[in-house]
Amino acid sequence: MLIKSRLFTPGPTPPLPAAQLAMADANYHHRTAEFRELYGSVLRDTQTFIGTKNDVILFTSSGSGMMEAAVANLTSPNDKVMVITAGKFGEQWKTTCEAFGCRVVEVSAPYGQTINIADVEAKLKSDVQVVFMQSTENSTGVRHDVEAVAALTKKSGAMLVVDAIAGLGTTHFDVDAWGVDMIIGASQKALMVPPGISYCAVSERAWKRMEAAKNPRFYFDLRKERKTAANNESMYTPAIPVIAAMAASYDYIRKMGNGDLATGRDALIGNAEICAEMTREAALALRLELFAQESPSAAVTSVCPPPGVDSGDIVKGFQKEFGCIISDGQAAMKGKMFRLAHLGYVDYMDTLAAIGALEQVLGILSRPKHVEFGPGLRAAQNVYARASAGAKAGASR
Ligand SMILES: *Cc1c(COP(=O)(O)O)cnc(C)c1O
């Protein structure tokens, strides 16, 4: 049979065709009026997409570059910082902070779970300068409660830095009201464009802290970049085609919101939520256990394989049979769970196809024992029918 290549990974995500065309056509020089106009519009749209009045900065890097920038710009050696860890990306915060000489107070949860807010409160003493967390721990598929942590940092006076690389476009945030000092995203997630640009929004309080922070920074100096951004320029040569792709993506999201970008972003979040619920219900109907049970994200669904099956074989089956790339667990989770993503340019049709493929792959792996086809698809269909009936009832009210 014909096989199309498909990405079902939580980054990079499937690219928007209009964004790919914009990239192919992006023959700009970055010190021209034409490009400044494009760059300025992308900065403003990123602000709206994040939902903040804070200044937005773009770097030509993957998301980890902006994570490093957060640590380098906001901390000094020996600073006491808190890191919330519940998976590989939380651990990355920890190693980044340690690389910059910070003393790390860790609040952790087992893989597949979210943290206990009371633990954060207990360890958030007044000498903790900055708290680093994920909104979505992409490696486990867990959603953390940013609002609850923000309420605590507001009280303690610590800065709050949120890696929302998987969370932006799949989660609702009220950055300014909650008091999130730095929120971080990257182009290759819900923005549905290729990797190359990381972005963030920075509070006034955080800009002030940077003046006193002593850790070294050069390329990732947010203050330098803020000055050039005020003139709609980047300090160094940016990933020009990715900027053009981001503009195309924002136009697409704006259309989803009938001309309003914030409305379109909310529709994109709603889309991810429905795709995630379809996938969770399908997995349960197939008698698979969810890896993230209590606080699953809308960005990615992590599913345990049937007993005796290595999740790596499910990942291989998707690729071999259907040309579809899904993600295995990372590190200690390798072989123990697989992940199906809903970030960005993923729709009802894609999600049903992935669930159908999952039934097929499970059937192949359990041969010669018979597997019944359909329970996963039926569960997903019911989720969609309920959600779309609800949306129509809401619209006619
Ligand atoms: C993808 C991702 C990252 C890493 O980003 P890179 O772009 O690969 O550097 C970090 N945190 C989260 C939550 C992510 O989803």
Coordinates of C-alpha atoms and ligand atoms in Angstrom, one line a residue:
M1 CA 0.0 0.0 0.0
L2 CA 0.9 3.6 -0.4
I3 CA 2.6 5.0 2.8
K4 CA 2.7 8.7 3.6
S5 CA 5.3 10.0 6.1
R6 CA 3.7 11.5 9.2
L7 CA 5.0 13.0 12.4
F8 CA 3.1 12.2 15.6
T9 CA 5.9 13.4 17.8
P10 CA 5.7 16.1 20.5
G11 CA 8.3 18.1 18.7
P12 CA 9.1 18.6 16.0
T13 CA 5.4 18.5 15.1
P14 CA 3.8 18.2 11.6
P15 CA 4.6 21.5 9.7
L16 CA 1.8 23.7 8.4
P17 CA 1.9 23.7 4.6
A18 CA 1.5 27.5 4.4
A19 CA 4.5 27.8 6.8
Q20 CA 6.6 25.5 4.6
L21 CA 5.8 27.6 1.5
A22 CA 6.6 30.8 3.4
M23 CA 10.0 29.3 4.4
A24 CA 10.8 28.4 0.8
D25 CA 10.0 31.9 -0.3
A26 CA 11.8 33.7 2.5
N27 CA 14.5 35.5 0.5
Y28 CA 15.1 38.4 2.9
H29 CA 18.1 40.2 4.3
H30 CA 17.6 40.8 8.0
R31 CA 18.7 44.5 8.0
T32 CA 16.0 45.6 5.6
A33 CA 12.8 47.5 6.2
E34 CA 10.8 44.7 4.7
F35 CA 12.2 42.2 7.2
R36 CA 11.9 44.6 10.1
E37 CA 8.2 44.8 9.3
L38 CA 7.9 41.0 9.3
Y39 CA 10.0 40.6 12.5
G40 CA 8.0 43.3 14.3
S41 CA 4.7 41.6 13.4
V42 CA 6.0 38.2 14.6
L43 CA 7.1 39.8 17.9
R44 CA 3.6 41.3 18.4
D45 CA 1.8 38.2 17.4
T46 CA 4.0 36.1 19.7
Q47 CA 3.0 38.5 22.5
T48 CA -0.7 37.8 21.7
F49 CA -0.1 34.1 21.3
I50 CA 1.5 33.9 24.8
G51 CA -1.2 36.3 26.1
T52 CA 1.0 38.9 27.8
K53 CA 1.9 42.6 27.7
N54 CA 5.5 41.7 28.7
D55 CA 8.3 42.2 26.2
V56 CA 8.9 39.2 23.9
I57 CA 12.3 38.0 22.8
L58 CA 13.2 35.6 20.0
F59 CA 16.5 33.6 19.8
T60 CA 17.7 31.5 17.0
S61 CA 18.0 28.3 18.9
S62 CA 16.0 25.3 20.0
G63 CA 13.9 25.6 23.2
S64 CA 16.9 24.5 25.3
G65 CA 18.8 27.7 24.3
M66 CA 16.1 29.8 25.8
M67 CA 16.1 27.6 28.9
E68 CA 19.8 28.3 29.3
A69 CA 19.2 32.0 28.7
A70 CA 16.7 32.0 31.6
V71 CA 19.3 30.6 34.0
A72 CA 22.2 32.7 32.7
N73 CA 20.3 36.0 32.8
L74 CA 18.4 35.5 36.1
T75 CA 20.9 33.8 38.4
S76 CA 24.3 34.3 40.0
P77 CA 26.7 31.6 41.2
N78 CA 25.6 30.2 44.6
D79 CA 22.0 31.4 44.2
K80 CA 19.5 29.1 45.8
V81 CA 16.9 28.1 43.2
M82 CA 14.0 25.6 43.2
V83 CA 13.6 23.2 40.3
I84 CA 10.4 21.2 39.9
T85 CA 11.2 17.8 38.4
A86 CA 8.9 15.1 37.2
G87 CA 10.7 13.9 34.1
K88 CA 13.5 14.5 31.6
F89 CA 12.8 18.2 31.0
G90 CA 12.6 19.0 34.7
E91 CA 16.0 17.2 35.1
Q92 CA 17.3 19.5 32.3
W93 CA 16.4 22.5 34.4
K94 CA 18.4 21.0 37.2
T95 CA 21.5 20.3 35.2
T96 CA 21.3 23.7 33.5
C97 CA 21.1 25.4 36.9
E98 CA 24.0 23.3 38.3
A99 CA 26.1 24.2 35.2
F100 CA 25.7 27.9 36.2
G101 CA 26.7 27.2 39.8
C102 CA 23.3 27.5 41.4
R103 CA 22.3 25.5 44.5
V104 CA 19.3 23.5 43.6
V105 CA 16.4 22.7 45.9
E106 CA 14.4 20.0 44.1
V107 CA 10.7 19.3 44.4
S108 CA 10.1 16.1 42.5
A109 CA 7.3 13.7 41.6
P110 CA 7.7 10.2 40.1
Y111 CA 7.5 9.9 36.3
G112 CA 3.9 10.0 35.3
Q113 CA 2.7 12.2 38.2
T114 CA 2.5 15.9 38.9
I115 CA 4.1 17.5 42.0
N116 CA 2.4 18.0 45.3
I117 CA 1.8 21.7 45.7
A118 CA 2.2 21.4 49.5
D119 CA 5.8 20.2 48.9
V120 CA 6.5 23.4 46.9
E121 CA 5.1 25.5 49.6
A122 CA 7.1 23.7 52.3
K123 CA 10.4 24.1 50.5
L124 CA 9.8 27.6 49.1
K125 CA 11.7 29.5 51.8
S126 CA 12.4 33.3 51.4
D127 CA 16.0 32.6 50.3
V128 CA 14.9 30.8 47.1
Q129 CA 15.5 33.3 44.3
V130 CA 14.0 31.6 41.3
V131 CA 11.7 28.7 40.7
F132 CA 12.0 26.8 37.4
M133 CA 9.3 24.4 36.2
Q134 CA 7.6 23.0 33.1
S135 CA 3.9 23.6 32.4
T136 CA 3.9 20.3 30.5
E137 CA 6.5 17.7 31.2
N138 CA 6.7 16.4 27.7
S139 CA 8.7 13.3 28.5
T140 CA 5.9 11.9 30.7
G141 CA 2.8 13.7 29.3
V142 CA 2.0 15.3 32.6
R143 CA 0.5 18.8 33.1
H144 CA 1.7 20.8 36.1
D145 CA -0.4 23.5 37.8
V146 CA 1.4 26.7 36.9
E147 CA -1.2 28.9 38.5
A148 CA -0.9 27.2 41.9
V149 CA 2.9 27.5 41.9
A150 CA 2.6 31.1 40.7
A151 CA 0.4 31.9 43.7
L152 CA 3.2 30.6 46.0
T153 CA 6.0 32.5 44.3
K154 CA 3.9 35.6 44.5
K155 CA 3.8 35.2 48.3
S156 CA 7.5 34.2 48.7
G157 CA 8.8 36.8 46.3
A158 CA 10.7 34.3 44.1
M159 CA 10.8 34.7 40.3
L160 CA 8.9 32.1 38.4
V161 CA 10.3 30.7 35.1
V162 CA 8.0 28.4 33.1
D163 CA 9.2 26.1 30.3
A164 CA 5.9 26.1 28.3
I165 CA 7.6 24.8 25.2
A166 CA 5.0 22.0 25.0
G167 CA 2.4 24.0 27.0
L168 CA 1.9 27.1 24.8
G169 CA -0.9 26.4 22.3
T170 CA -2.1 23.4 24.3
T171 CA -2.8 25.1 27.7
H172 CA -4.5 28.3 28.9
F173 CA -2.2 30.7 30.7
D174 CA -2.8 34.1 32.3
V175 CA 0.9 35.1 32.4
D176 CA 0.5 38.7 33.7
A177 CA -2.3 38.1 36.2
W178 CA -0.5 35.0 37.7
G179 CA 2.8 36.8 37.7
V180 CA 4.9 34.5 35.5
D181 CA 8.3 36.2 35.2
M182 CA 9.5 34.3 32.2
I183 CA 7.6 31.9 29.9
I184 CA 9.4 30.0 27.2
G185 CA 8.2 28.5 23.9
A186 CA 9.8 27.1 20.7
S187 CA 8.8 27.2 17.1
Q188 CA 8.6 23.4 16.5
K189 CA 5.8 22.7 18.9
A190 CA 2.2 24.0 18.8
L191 CA 3.3 26.8 16.4
M192 CA 3.6 24.0 13.7
V193 CA 6.7 25.3 12.1
P194 CA 10.1 23.7 11.9
P195 CA 12.7 24.1 14.7
G196 CA 15.0 27.1 14.8
I197 CA 13.4 29.8 16.9
S198 CA 12.9 29.9 20.7
Y199 CA 10.8 32.7 22.2
C200 CA 9.9 34.1 25.6
A201 CA 8.1 36.9 27.5
V202 CA 9.9 38.6 30.4
S203 CA 8.4 40.6 33.2
E204 CA 9.6 44.0 34.4
R205 CA 10.7 42.4 37.6
A206 CA 12.8 39.9 35.8
W207 CA 14.4 42.6 33.5
K208 CA 15.5 44.4 36.7
R209 CA 16.9 41.2 38.2
M210 CA 19.1 40.7 35.1
E211 CA 21.0 43.9 35.9
A212 CA 22.3 42.4 39.1
A213 CA 22.6 38.8 38.0
K214 CA 26.3 37.8 37.6
N215 CA 26.3 34.6 35.6
P216 CA 28.0 34.9 32.2
R217 CA 26.1 35.4 29.0
F218 CA 27.0 36.6 25.5
Y219 CA 24.9 35.3 22.7
F220 CA 22.0 34.6 25.0
D221 CA 22.1 38.1 26.6
L222 CA 18.4 38.9 26.9
R223 CA 19.1 42.6 27.6
K224 CA 21.0 43.1 24.3
E225 CA 18.3 41.4 22.4
R226 CA 15.6 43.5 24.1
K227 CA 17.3 46.7 22.8
T228 CA 17.4 45.5 19.2
A229 CA 13.9 44.0 19.4
A230 CA 12.6 47.5 20.2
N231 CA 13.7 48.4 16.7
N232 CA 12.2 45.2 15.2
E233 CA 15.6 43.6 14.7
S234 CA 17.5 40.8 16.2
M235 CA 21.1 41.2 17.5
Y236 CA 22.5 38.6 15.2
T237 CA 21.4 36.8 12.0
P238 CA 18.1 35.1 12.9
A239 CA 16.7 31.9 11.3
I240 CA 15.0 34.1 8.7
P241 CA 12.9 31.3 7.0
V242 CA 11.6 30.2 10.4
I243 CA 10.5 33.8 11.2
A244 CA 8.6 33.8 7.9
A245 CA 7.0 30.5 8.8
M246 CA 5.9 31.8 12.2
A247 CA 4.2 34.7 10.5
A248 CA 2.3 32.2 8.3
S249 CA 1.4 30.2 11.3
Y250 CA 0.0 33.2 13.2
D251 CA -2.1 34.0 10.1
Y252 CA -3.5 30.5 10.1
I253 CA -4.2 30.6 13.8
R254 CA -5.8 34.0 13.4
K255 CA -8.1 32.5 10.7
M256 CA -9.1 29.8 13.2
G257 CA -10.3 32.7 15.4
N258 CA -12.2 34.5 12.6
G259 CA -9.5 37.2 12.5
D260 CA -8.6 37.3 16.2
L261 CA -5.3 35.6 17.2
A262 CA -6.1 35.1 20.9
T263 CA -9.4 33.5 19.9
G264 CA -7.6 31.3 17.4
R265 CA -5.1 30.3 20.0
D266 CA -7.9 29.2 22.3
A267 CA -9.4 27.2 19.4
L268 CA -6.0 25.5 18.9
I269 CA -5.9 24.6 22.6
G270 CA -9.5 23.3 22.3
N271 CA -8.4 21.2 19.3
A272 CA -5.5 19.7 21.3
E273 CA -7.8 19.0 24.3
I274 CA -10.3 17.0 22.1
C275 CA -7.5 15.1 20.3
A276 CA -6.0 14.2 23.6
E277 CA -9.2 13.0 25.1
M278 CA -10.0 10.9 22.0
T279 CA -6.6 9.3 22.4
R280 CA -6.9 8.7 26.2
E281 CA -10.4 7.2 25.8
A282 CA -9.2 5.0 22.9
A283 CA -6.3 3.7 24.9
L284 CA -8.5 2.8 27.8
A285 CA -11.0 1.1 25.5
L286 CA -8.1 -1.0 24.2
R287 CA -7.3 -1.9 27.8
L288 CA -4.1 0.0 27.8
E289 CA -3.0 1.8 30.9
L290 CA -2.3 5.6 30.7
F291 CA 1.2 6.5 31.9
A292 CA 0.0 9.9 33.1
Q293 CA -3.2 9.2 34.9
E294 CA -4.0 12.0 37.3
S295 CA -2.9 15.1 35.4
P296 CA -2.6 14.3 31.7
S297 CA -1.6 17.1 29.3
A298 CA -3.4 18.1 26.1
A299 CA 0.0 18.2 24.3
V300 CA 0.9 14.6 24.3
T301 CA -0.6 11.3 25.6
S302 CA 1.7 8.7 27.0
V303 CA 0.4 5.1 27.0
C304 CA 1.8 1.9 28.5
P305 CA 2.1 -1.1 26.2
P306 CA 0.2 -4.3 26.9
P307 CA 1.9 -6.6 29.4
G308 CA 4.9 -8.4 27.8
V309 CA 5.2 -5.9 24.9
D310 CA 8.0 -3.5 24.5
S311 CA 6.8 0.0 23.6
G312 CA 9.7 0.3 21.2
D313 CA 8.1 -2.4 19.1
I314 CA 4.9 -0.4 18.9
V315 CA 7.0 2.6 17.8
K316 CA 8.7 0.5 15.1
G317 CA 5.4 -0.9 14.0
F318 CA 4.0 2.5 13.4
Q319 CA 7.0 3.5 11.3
K320 CA 7.2 0.2 9.3
E321 CA 3.5 -0.3 8.6
F322 CA 2.4 3.3 8.3
G323 CA 5.4 5.6 7.9
C324 CA 4.3 7.3 11.1
I325 CA 6.8 8.5 13.6
I326 CA 5.7 8.3 17.3
S327 CA 7.9 8.6 20.4
D328 CA 9.0 5.9 22.7
G329 CA 9.7 6.7 26.4
Q330 CA 13.0 8.4 27.2
A331 CA 15.7 7.1 29.5
A332 CA 14.2 4.9 32.2
M333 CA 10.8 5.0 30.4
K334 CA 12.3 3.5 27.2
G335 CA 10.3 0.4 26.3
K336 CA 7.7 1.1 28.9
M337 CA 5.5 3.7 27.2
F338 CA 4.9 5.4 23.9
R339 CA 3.7 8.9 23.2
L340 CA 1.2 10.3 20.7
A341 CA 1.2 14.0 20.2
H342 CA -1.7 16.5 19.7
L343 CA 0.4 19.7 19.5
G344 CA -0.3 22.1 16.6
Y345 CA -1.3 20.8 13.2
V346 CA -3.1 17.6 14.3
D347 CA -6.8 17.2 13.6
Y348 CA -9.7 14.7 14.1
M349 CA -8.8 12.8 10.9
D350 CA -5.1 12.5 12.0
T351 CA -6.1 11.4 15.5
L352 CA -8.5 8.7 14.3
A353 CA -5.9 7.4 11.9
A354 CA -3.4 7.1 14.7
I355 CA -5.8 5.2 16.8
G356 CA -6.7 2.9 13.9
A357 CA -3.0 2.3 13.3
L358 CA -2.5 1.6 17.0
E359 CA -5.2 -1.1 16.9
Q360 CA -3.6 -2.5 13.8
V361 CA 0.0 -2.5 15.3
L362 CA -1.3 -4.1 18.5
G363 CA -3.0 -6.8 16.3
I364 CA 0.2 -7.5 14.5
L365 CA 2.2 -7.7 17.8
S366 CA -0.2 -10.1 19.4
R367 CA -0.5 -12.6 16.5
P368 CA -1.6 -15.3 16.4
K369 CA -4.0 -14.3 19.2
H370 CA -6.9 -12.4 17.8
V371 CA -7.4 -8.7 18.5
E372 CA -10.7 -7.1 18.0
F373 CA -10.6 -4.0 15.9
G374 CA -12.8 -1.0 16.7
P375 CA -13.0 -0.4 20.5
G376 CA -10.4 2.4 20.4
L377 CA -12.0 4.0 17.3
R378 CA -15.5 3.7 18.8
A379 CA -14.4 5.4 22.1
A380 CA -12.7 8.2 20.1
Q381 CA -15.8 8.7 17.9
N382 CA -17.9 9.1 21.0
V383 CA -15.5 11.7 22.5
Y384 CA -15.6 13.7 19.2
A385 CA -19.4 13.5 18.9
R386 CA -19.9 14.7 22.5
A387 CA -17.5 17.5 22.0
S388 CA -18.9 18.7 18.7
A389 CA -22.5 18.5 20.0
G390 CA -21.4 20.5 23.0
A391 CA -19.7 23.1 20.8
K392 CA -22.8 23.5 18.6
A393 CA -25.1 23.9 21.6
G394 CA -22.7 26.5 22.9
A395 CA -22.6 28.4 19.6
S396 CA -26.4 28.5 19.3
R397 CA -26.9 29.9 22.8
Ligands
LIG1 C1 10.7 20.1 23.3 C2 10.8 20.5 24.7 C3 12.0 21.0 25.2 C4 13.3 21.0 24.4 O1 13.4 21.8 23.4 P1 14.5 21.7 22.3 O2 13.8 22.6 21.3 O3 14.6 20.3 21.8 O4 15.7 22.3 22.8 C5 12.1 21.4 26.5 N1 11.0 21.4 27.3 C6 9.8 20.9 26.8 C7 8.7 20.8 27.8 C8 9.7 20.5 25.5 O5 8.5 20.0 25.1

